[in-house]
PDB file of C-alpha atoms in Angstrom:
ATOM      1  CA  UNK A 215     -21.332   4.597 -97.404  1.00 41.00           C
ATOM      2  CA  UNK A 216     -17.912   4.202 -98.992  1.00 49.00           C
ATOM      3  CA  UNK A 217     -17.437   2.356 -95.355  1.00 54.00           C
ATOM      4  CA  UNK A 218     -16.916   5.020 -93.211  1.00 55.00           C
ATOM      5  CA  UNK A 219     -19.526   5.230 -90.054  1.00 58.00           C
ATOM      6  CA  UNK A 220     -20.938   8.494 -89.228  1.00 67.00           C
ATOM      7  CA  UNK A 221     -21.521   9.399 -85.544  1.00 75.00           C
ATOM      8  CA  UNK A 222     -23.227  12.734 -83.717  1.00 81.00           C
ATOM      9  CA  UNK A 223     -20.874  13.254 -80.371  1.00 88.00           C
ATOM     10  CA  UNK A 224     -22.761  15.398 -77.921  1.00 88.00           C
ATOM     11  CA  UNK A 225     -21.959  16.889 -74.100  1.00 90.00           C
ATOM     12  CA  UNK A 226     -24.801  18.171 -72.079  1.00 90.00           C
ATOM     13  CA  UNK A 227     -27.078  17.806 -75.466  1.00 90.00           C
ATOM     14  CA  UNK A 228     -24.809  20.498 -77.315  1.00 92.00           C
ATOM     15  CA  UNK A 229     -24.091  18.550 -80.825  1.00 90.00           C
ATOM     16  CA  UNK A 230     -20.593  19.172 -80.796  1.00 90.00           C
ATOM     17  CA  UNK A 231     -20.434  19.138 -85.115  1.00 88.00           C
ATOM     18  CA  UNK A 232     -22.556  21.548 -84.844  1.00 89.00           C
ATOM     19  CA  UNK A 233     -21.017  23.924 -82.420  1.00 91.00           C
ATOM     20  CA  UNK A 234     -17.545  23.424 -84.723  1.00 91.00           C
ATOM     21  CA  UNK A 235     -19.154  24.140 -87.905  1.00 90.00           C
ATOM     22  CA  UNK A 236     -20.543  27.008 -86.338  1.00 91.00           C
ATOM     23  CA  UNK A 237     -18.060  28.714 -84.945  1.00 92.00           C
ATOM     24  CA  UNK A 238     -16.385  28.317 -88.926  1.00 90.00           C
ATOM     25  CA  UNK A 239     -13.622  25.319 -87.458  1.00 89.00           C
ATOM     26  CA  UNK A 240     -14.846  22.913 -89.963  1.00 88.00           C
ATOM     27  CA  UNK A 241     -16.366  22.283 -93.417  1.00 86.00           C
ATOM     28  CA  UNK A 242     -19.261  20.761 -93.836  1.00 84.00           C
ATOM     29  CA  UNK A 243     -19.233  17.469 -96.277  1.00 75.00           C
ATOM     30  CA  UNK A 244     -21.099  17.383 -99.126  1.00 68.00           C
ATOM     31  CA  UNK A 245     -22.649  14.312 -97.900  1.00 64.00           C
ATOM     32  CA  UNK A 246     -23.298  16.051 -94.317  1.00 58.00           C
ATOM     33  CA  UNK A 247     -24.992  19.206 -96.558  1.00 59.00           C
ATOM     34  CA  UNK A 248     -28.450  18.403 -95.374  1.00 70.00           C
ATOM     35  CA  UNK A 249     -27.578  18.391 -91.193  1.00 79.00           C
ATOM     36  CA  UNK A 250     -25.318  21.314 -90.663  1.00 87.00           C
ATOM     37  CA  UNK A 251     -25.935  23.207 -94.003  1.00 87.00           C
ATOM     38  CA  UNK A 252     -27.868  25.992 -92.226  1.00 90.00           C
ATOM     39  CA  UNK A 253     -24.895  26.035 -89.620  1.00 90.00           C
ATOM     40  CA  UNK A 254     -22.224  26.365 -92.193  1.00 90.00           C
ATOM     41  CA  UNK A 255     -24.264  29.075 -94.203  1.00 90.00           C
ATOM     42  CA  UNK A 256     -24.484  31.236 -90.802  1.00 91.00           C
ATOM     43  CA  UNK A 257     -20.656  30.723 -90.668  1.00 91.00           C
ATOM     44  CA  UNK A 258     -20.075  31.919 -93.883  1.00 90.00           C
ATOM     45  CA  UNK A 259     -22.326  35.034 -93.075  1.00 92.00           C
ATOM     46  CA  UNK A 260     -20.740  36.009 -90.356  1.00 92.00           C
ATOM     47  CA  UNK A 261     -17.375  35.608 -91.380  1.00 90.00           C
ATOM     48  CA  UNK A 262     -16.707  32.964 -88.462  1.00 90.00           C
ATOM     49  CA  UNK A 263     -13.312  30.847 -88.326  1.00 88.00           C
ATOM     50  CA  UNK A 264     -12.103  29.872 -91.861  1.00 88.00           C
ATOM     51  CA  UNK A 265     -15.061  31.929 -93.326  1.00 88.00           C
ATOM     52  CA  UNK A 266     -12.703  34.984 -92.359  1.00 89.00           C
ATOM     53  CA  UNK A 267     -10.328  34.228 -95.198  1.00 87.00           C
ATOM     54  CA  UNK A 268      -9.879  32.820 -98.234  1.00 86.00           C
ATOM     55  CA  UNK A 269      -8.944  29.256 -98.589  1.00 79.00           C
ATOM     56  CA  UNK A 270      -9.416  25.781-101.008  1.00 78.00           C
ATOM     57  CA  UNK A 271     -12.249  23.564 -99.738  1.00 76.00           C
ATOM     58  CA  UNK A 272     -10.223  20.512 -98.557  1.00 75.00           C
ATOM     59  CA  UNK A 273     -12.062  18.130-101.746  1.00 71.00           C
ATOM     60  CA  UNK A 274     -10.775  20.992-104.252  1.00 74.00           C
ATOM     61  CA  UNK A 275      -7.327  20.712-102.424  1.00 72.00           C
ATOM     62  CA  UNK A 276      -6.824  17.123-102.603  1.00 70.00           C
ATOM     63  CA  UNK A 277      -7.300  17.477-106.387  1.00 71.00           C
ATOM     64  CA  UNK A 278      -4.928  19.671-106.983  1.00 71.00           C
ATOM     65  CA  UNK A 279      -2.680  17.913-104.598  1.00 70.00           C
ATOM     66  CA  UNK A 280      -2.715  14.266-104.972  1.00 68.00           C
ATOM     67  CA  UNK A 281      -0.449  11.493-103.514  1.00 64.00           C
ATOM     68  CA  UNK A 282       1.097   9.243-105.734  1.00 57.00           C
ATOM     69  CA  UNK A 283       0.377   6.061-105.319  1.00 51.00           C
ATOM     70  CA  UNK A 284       3.626   4.047-104.869  1.00 49.00           C
ATOM     71  CA  UNK A 285       3.962   0.201-104.482  1.00 48.00           C
ATOM     72  CA  UNK A 286       4.890  -1.004-100.783  1.00 48.00           C
ATOM     73  CA  UNK A 287       8.848  -1.325-100.720  1.00 49.00           C
ATOM     74  CA  UNK A 288       9.941  -4.400-101.656  1.00 49.00           C
ATOM     75  CA  UNK A 289      14.034  -5.411-100.811  1.00 49.00           C
ATOM     76  CA  UNK A 290      15.827  -4.177-104.262  1.00 51.00           C
ATOM     77  CA  UNK A 291      17.541  -7.490-104.299  1.00 53.00           C
ATOM     78  CA  UNK A 292      14.373  -9.375-104.615  1.00 56.00           C
ATOM     79  CA  UNK A 293      13.646  -7.455-107.739  1.00 58.00           C
ATOM     80  CA  UNK A 294      15.345  -9.406-110.978  1.00 64.00           C
ATOM     81  CA  UNK A 295      17.527  -7.072-113.476  1.00 65.00           C
ATOM     82  CA  UNK A 296      15.682  -5.943-116.556  1.00 67.00           C
ATOM     83  CA  UNK A 297      12.349  -6.150-114.874  1.00 63.00           C
ATOM     84  CA  UNK A 298       9.539  -3.210-116.002  1.00 66.00           C
ATOM     85  CA  UNK A 299       9.172  -0.236-113.989  1.00 68.00           C
ATOM     86  CA  UNK A 300       5.766  -0.355-112.740  1.00 70.00           C
ATOM     87  CA  UNK A 301       3.916   3.037-114.307  1.00 76.00           C
ATOM     88  CA  UNK A 302       3.244   5.805-112.106  1.00 81.00           C
ATOM     89  CA  UNK A 303      -0.451   6.328-110.488  1.00 81.00           C
ATOM     90  CA  UNK A 304      -1.853   9.477-110.159  1.00 81.00           C
ATOM     91  CA  UNK A 305      -4.652   8.905-107.779  1.00 79.00           C
ATOM     92  CA  UNK A 306      -5.894  10.750-104.537  1.00 76.00           C
ATOM     93  CA  UNK A 307      -8.654  10.137-102.323  1.00 73.00           C
ATOM     94  CA  UNK A 308     -11.368  11.412-104.795  1.00 72.00           C
ATOM     95  CA  UNK A 309      -9.757   8.797-107.491  1.00 82.00           C
ATOM     96  CA  UNK A 310      -7.516   9.094-110.927  1.00 87.00           C
ATOM     97  CA  UNK A 311      -6.181  12.410-111.160  1.00 88.00           C
ATOM     98  CA  UNK A 312      -4.884  12.923-114.262  1.00 91.00           C
ATOM     99  CA  UNK A 313      -6.500  15.120-116.700  1.00 91.00           C
ATOM    100  CA  UNK A 314      -7.803  14.014-119.833  1.00 91.00           C
ATOM    101  CA  UNK A 315      -8.871  17.114-122.154  1.00 90.00           C
ATOM    102  CA  UNK A 316     -10.239  17.089-125.590  1.00 86.00           C
ATOM    103  CA  UNK A 317      -9.570  20.727-127.673  1.00 78.00           C
ATOM    104  CA  UNK A 318     -11.498  22.442-129.695  1.00 75.00           C
ATOM    105  CA  UNK A 319      -9.139  21.377-132.900  1.00 79.00           C
ATOM    106  CA  UNK A 320     -10.310  17.631-131.758  1.00 82.00           C
ATOM    107  CA  UNK A 321      -6.653  17.292-129.872  1.00 86.00           C
ATOM    108  CA  UNK A 322      -7.017  14.872-127.199  1.00 91.00           C
ATOM    109  CA  UNK A 323      -4.427  15.481-124.504  1.00 91.00           C
ATOM    110  CA  UNK A 324      -3.736  14.936-121.012  1.00 92.00           C
ATOM    111  CA  UNK A 325      -2.254  16.824-117.948  1.00 90.00           C
ATOM    112  CA  UNK A 326      -0.294  15.366-115.051  1.00 89.00           C
ATOM    113  CA  UNK A 327      -0.995  16.378-111.894  1.00 87.00           C
ATOM    114  CA  UNK A 328       1.517  19.783-110.709  1.00 84.00           C
ATOM    115  CA  UNK A 329       2.248  20.050-114.610  1.00 85.00           C
ATOM    116  CA  UNK A 330       1.761  23.959-116.249  1.00 83.00           C
ATOM    117  CA  UNK A 331      -1.731  23.995-117.573  1.00 83.00           C
ATOM    118  CA  UNK A 332      -3.007  21.537-115.220  1.00 85.00           C
ATOM    119  CA  UNK A 333      -4.958  23.868-113.036  1.00 84.00           C
ATOM    120  CA  UNK A 334      -6.839  25.316-115.568  1.00 84.00           C
ATOM    121  CA  UNK A 335      -7.566  22.186-117.655  1.00 86.00           C
ATOM    122  CA  UNK A 336     -11.267  20.963-117.475  1.00 84.00           C
ATOM    123  CA  UNK A 337     -11.368  17.200-117.641  1.00 86.00           C
ATOM    124  CA  UNK A 338     -13.495  15.395-119.806  1.00 87.00           C
ATOM    125  CA  UNK A 339     -11.891  12.178-118.333  1.00 89.00           C
ATOM    126  CA  UNK A 340      -9.752  11.516-115.301  1.00 90.00           C
ATOM    127  CA  UNK A 341      -7.339   8.394-115.533  1.00 91.00           C
ATOM    128  CA  UNK A 342      -4.927   7.281-112.827  1.00 89.00           C
ATOM    129  CA  UNK A 343      -2.048   6.132-115.448  1.00 90.00           C
ATOM    130  CA  UNK A 344      -0.023   7.517-118.205  1.00 90.00           C
ATOM    131  CA  UNK A 345      -1.504   4.034-120.422  1.00 91.00           C
ATOM    132  CA  UNK A 346      -4.229   4.128-119.832  1.00 91.00           C
ATOM    133  CA  UNK A 347      -5.268   8.200-121.200  1.00 92.00           C
ATOM    134  CA  UNK A 348      -2.815   6.637-124.429  1.00 92.00           C
ATOM    135  CA  UNK A 349      -5.062   4.258-125.032  1.00 92.00           C
ATOM    136  CA  UNK A 350      -8.304   5.904-124.760  1.00 91.00           C
ATOM    137  CA  UNK A 351      -6.796   8.329-127.149  1.00 92.00           C
ATOM    138  CA  UNK A 352      -4.912  10.875-125.519  1.00 92.00           C
ATOM    139  CA  UNK A 353      -1.313  11.880-125.981  1.00 92.00           C
ATOM    140  CA  UNK A 354       1.005  13.843-123.232  1.00 92.00           C
ATOM    141  CA  UNK A 355       0.538  17.473-123.362  1.00 88.00           C
ATOM    142  CA  UNK A 356       3.615  19.534-124.604  1.00 84.00           C
ATOM    143  CA  UNK A 357       4.743  22.215-122.315  1.00 74.00           C
ATOM    144  CA  UNK A 358       6.862  25.592-122.799  1.00 69.00           C
ATOM    145  CA  UNK A 359      10.693  25.575-121.858  1.00 59.00           C
TER     146      UNK A 359
END
């Protein structure tokens, strides 16, 4: 799904992906859990490869380290003066990364990736731009200086 193709590679009857999972060299994607979950479980149990250390799962890392999507570069001379700046878009491979959170005091605030409290904030909604978060009723988070 999502335009991705799945295939199996083997050499001499050995499934290369299973071998890498068993050795702890790769993390099984959630969609592939059924095929290689047993191999990953054994690698975890015996602390093989990656499982012998502490690390963030790739999906978790991408959520906490989003890449800002920037428009393609256009010659500065071709942009008329006074043209409003394009909104910054916060998105990664998993989707939008601005976290909208509703506090117990009924205050709706949003946190940008990389800001104070972003990591520990539980998102009720995710947004790609600050304008979308504000249109949904959220205000920017206020941070200590």
